[in-house]
Coordinates of C-alpha atoms in Angstrom, one line a residue:
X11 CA -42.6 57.8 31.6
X12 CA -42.9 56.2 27.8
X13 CA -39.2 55.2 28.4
X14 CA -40.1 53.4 31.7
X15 CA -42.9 51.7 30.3
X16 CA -41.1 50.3 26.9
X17 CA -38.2 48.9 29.3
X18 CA -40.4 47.4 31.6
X19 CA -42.5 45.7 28.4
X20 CA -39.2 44.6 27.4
X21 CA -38.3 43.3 30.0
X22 CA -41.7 41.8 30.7
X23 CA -41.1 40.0 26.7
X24 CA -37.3 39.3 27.9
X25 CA -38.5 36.7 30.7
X26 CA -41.1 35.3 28.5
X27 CA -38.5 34.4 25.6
X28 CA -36.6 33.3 28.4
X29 CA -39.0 31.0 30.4
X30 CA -40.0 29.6 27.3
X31 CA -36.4 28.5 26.4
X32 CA -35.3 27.1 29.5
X33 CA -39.0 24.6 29.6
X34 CA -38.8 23.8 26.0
X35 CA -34.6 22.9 26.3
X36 CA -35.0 21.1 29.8
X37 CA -38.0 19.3 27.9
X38 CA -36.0 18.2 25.3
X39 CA -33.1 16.8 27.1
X40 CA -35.2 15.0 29.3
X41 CA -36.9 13.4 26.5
X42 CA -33.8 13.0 25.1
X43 CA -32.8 10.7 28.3
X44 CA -32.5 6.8 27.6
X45 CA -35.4 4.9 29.7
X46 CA -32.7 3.8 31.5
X47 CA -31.8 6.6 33.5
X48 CA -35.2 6.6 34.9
X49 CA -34.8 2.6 36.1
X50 CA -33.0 3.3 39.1
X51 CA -34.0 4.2 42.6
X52 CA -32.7 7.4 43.1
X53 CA -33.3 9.7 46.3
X54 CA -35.3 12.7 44.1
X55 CA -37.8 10.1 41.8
X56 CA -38.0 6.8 45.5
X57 CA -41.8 7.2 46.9
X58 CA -40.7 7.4 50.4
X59 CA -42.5 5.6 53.3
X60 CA -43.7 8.6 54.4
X61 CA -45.8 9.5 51.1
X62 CA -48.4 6.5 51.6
X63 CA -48.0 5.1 48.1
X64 CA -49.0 9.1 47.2
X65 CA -51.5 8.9 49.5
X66 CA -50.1 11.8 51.3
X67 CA -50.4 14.4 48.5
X68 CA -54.3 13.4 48.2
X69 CA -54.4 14.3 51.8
X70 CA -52.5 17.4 51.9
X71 CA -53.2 19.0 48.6
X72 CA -56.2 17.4 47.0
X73 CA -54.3 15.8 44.0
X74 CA -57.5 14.1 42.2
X75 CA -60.0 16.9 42.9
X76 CA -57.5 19.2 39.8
X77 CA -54.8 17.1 38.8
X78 CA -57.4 16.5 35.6
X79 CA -57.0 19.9 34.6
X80 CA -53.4 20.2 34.3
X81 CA -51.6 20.1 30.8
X82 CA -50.1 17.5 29.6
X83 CA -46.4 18.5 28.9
X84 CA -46.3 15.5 26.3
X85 CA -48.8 16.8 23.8
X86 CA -46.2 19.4 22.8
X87 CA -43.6 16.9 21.8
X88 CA -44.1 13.9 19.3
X89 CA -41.9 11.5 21.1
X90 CA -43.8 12.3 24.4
X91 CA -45.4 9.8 26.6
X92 CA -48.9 11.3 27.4
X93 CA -49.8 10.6 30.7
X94 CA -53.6 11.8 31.0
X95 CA -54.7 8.2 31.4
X96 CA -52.9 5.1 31.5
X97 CA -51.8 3.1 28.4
X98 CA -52.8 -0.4 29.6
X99 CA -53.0 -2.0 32.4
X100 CA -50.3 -5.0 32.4
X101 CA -47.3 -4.7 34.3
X102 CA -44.9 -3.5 31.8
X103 CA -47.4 -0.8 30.8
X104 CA -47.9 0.5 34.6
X105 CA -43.6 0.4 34.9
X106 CA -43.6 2.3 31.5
X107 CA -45.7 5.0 33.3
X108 CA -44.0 5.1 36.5
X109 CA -40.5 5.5 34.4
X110 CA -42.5 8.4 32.6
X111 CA -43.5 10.0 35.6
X112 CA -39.9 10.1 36.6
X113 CA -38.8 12.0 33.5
X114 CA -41.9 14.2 34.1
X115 CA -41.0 14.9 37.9
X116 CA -36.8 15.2 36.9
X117 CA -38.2 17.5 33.8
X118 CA -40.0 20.0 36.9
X119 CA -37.5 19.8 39.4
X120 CA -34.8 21.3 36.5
X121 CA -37.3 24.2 35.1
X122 CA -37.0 25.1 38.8
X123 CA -33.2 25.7 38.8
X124 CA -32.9 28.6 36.4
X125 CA -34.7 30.9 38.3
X126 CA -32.2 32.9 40.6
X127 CA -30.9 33.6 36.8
X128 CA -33.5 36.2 36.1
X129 CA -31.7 38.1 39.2
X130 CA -29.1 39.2 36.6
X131 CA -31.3 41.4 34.6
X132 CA -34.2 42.2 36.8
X133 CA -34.9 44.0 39.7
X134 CA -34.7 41.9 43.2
X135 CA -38.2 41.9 43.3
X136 CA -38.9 40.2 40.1
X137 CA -35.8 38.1 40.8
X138 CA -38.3 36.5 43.8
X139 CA -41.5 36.8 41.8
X140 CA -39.5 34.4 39.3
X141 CA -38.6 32.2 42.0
X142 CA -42.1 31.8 43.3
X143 CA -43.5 31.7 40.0
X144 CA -41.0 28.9 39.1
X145 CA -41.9 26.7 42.4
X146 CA -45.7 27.7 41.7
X147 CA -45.7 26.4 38.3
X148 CA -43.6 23.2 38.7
X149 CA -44.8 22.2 42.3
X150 CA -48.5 20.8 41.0
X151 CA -46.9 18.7 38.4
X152 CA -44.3 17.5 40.3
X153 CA -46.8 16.2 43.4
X154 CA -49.1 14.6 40.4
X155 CA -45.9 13.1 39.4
X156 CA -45.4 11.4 43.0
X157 CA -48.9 10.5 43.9
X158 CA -49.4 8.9 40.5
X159 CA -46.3 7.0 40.6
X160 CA -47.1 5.9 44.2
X161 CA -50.3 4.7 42.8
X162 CA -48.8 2.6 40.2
X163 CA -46.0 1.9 43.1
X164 CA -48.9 -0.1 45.2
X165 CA -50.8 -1.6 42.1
X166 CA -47.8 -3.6 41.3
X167 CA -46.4 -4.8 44.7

C-alpha cells in the first residue's frame, strides 16, 4: 500500500513540475513575441460579430461579476503588461491593451495544448482530469481576454 501511495505522490509532484514548466515556458515566449505579431487580424485573437463587442461573454458567463478576482499573469514577469486596469485612456494606450490582451489570450490557448501529454505517464483518467483541468483553468482568462478587448474594440470605433 506504502508503495502505491509514494508513486501516486510522485506522480501527483511529476504533473506539478510539469504544469508549472509548460505556463512559465509558453509565458515566456509569448512575452518574448514582438508587438508586432499581435497587430494583425488573425481568426483566434478577431472579436467576431457574433461576440457583441464582448458583450456576449457578459451575457453568458458573467465576466464583470469575477473577472476582478482573477490573477494577473503579468505580475510574475518584469517585462509584463499588467492588465488589472487600464494604463490610460488615449488611443494608443487602449490599442496597447488590446495587443496585450492578444498575447494574454494566444499565451491560454497554448497552456491548453500540452495536455493530452500527461497521457504518456498517467493513467487515462488523469490524462482527462488534465485535459479538463487545462480548459478549466485557461477558459476564464481567455473569455476576459475577448470581452475586454471587445470593449476596447467599441471605445475606439
Amino acid at each position: 500500500m506504502q508503495v502505491i501511495s509514494l508513486s501516486l505522490f510522485w506522480t501527483i509532484v511529476i504533473d506539478i513540475a510539469v504544469w508549472f514548466f509548460f505556463h512559465m515556458a509558453i509565458s515566456v515566449l509569448c512575452l518574448k513575441l514582438p508587438a508586432t505579431v499581435f497587430h494583425n487580424n488573425a481568426f483566434w485573437s478577431r472579436i467576431h460579430r457574433w461576440e457583441k463587442s464582448g458583450e456576449i461573454w457578459q451575457q453568458l458567463f458573467r465576466v464583470k461579476a469575477w473577472k476582478g478576482r482573477l490573477i494577473d499573469g503579468a505580475t510574475l514577469f518584469k517585462k509584463g503588461y499588467q492588465k488589472k486596469s487600464l494604463h490610460g485612456t488615449g488611443r494608443e494606450d487602449l490599442e496597447m491593451f488590446a495587443m496585450e490582451t492578444k498575447r494574454a489570450e494566444l499565451s491560454h490557448w497554448l497552456s491548453i495544448v500540452p495536455a493530452p501529454l500527461f497521457f504518456m505517464w498517467n493513467p487515462p483518467l488523469v490524462g482527462w482530469l488534465m485535459i479538463v483541468y487545462a480548459v478549466a483553468f485557461n477558459l476564464p482568462l481567455i473569455i476576459t481576454q475577448r470581452y475586454n478587448r471587445g470593449r476596447i474594440r467599441r471605445m475606439l470605433s
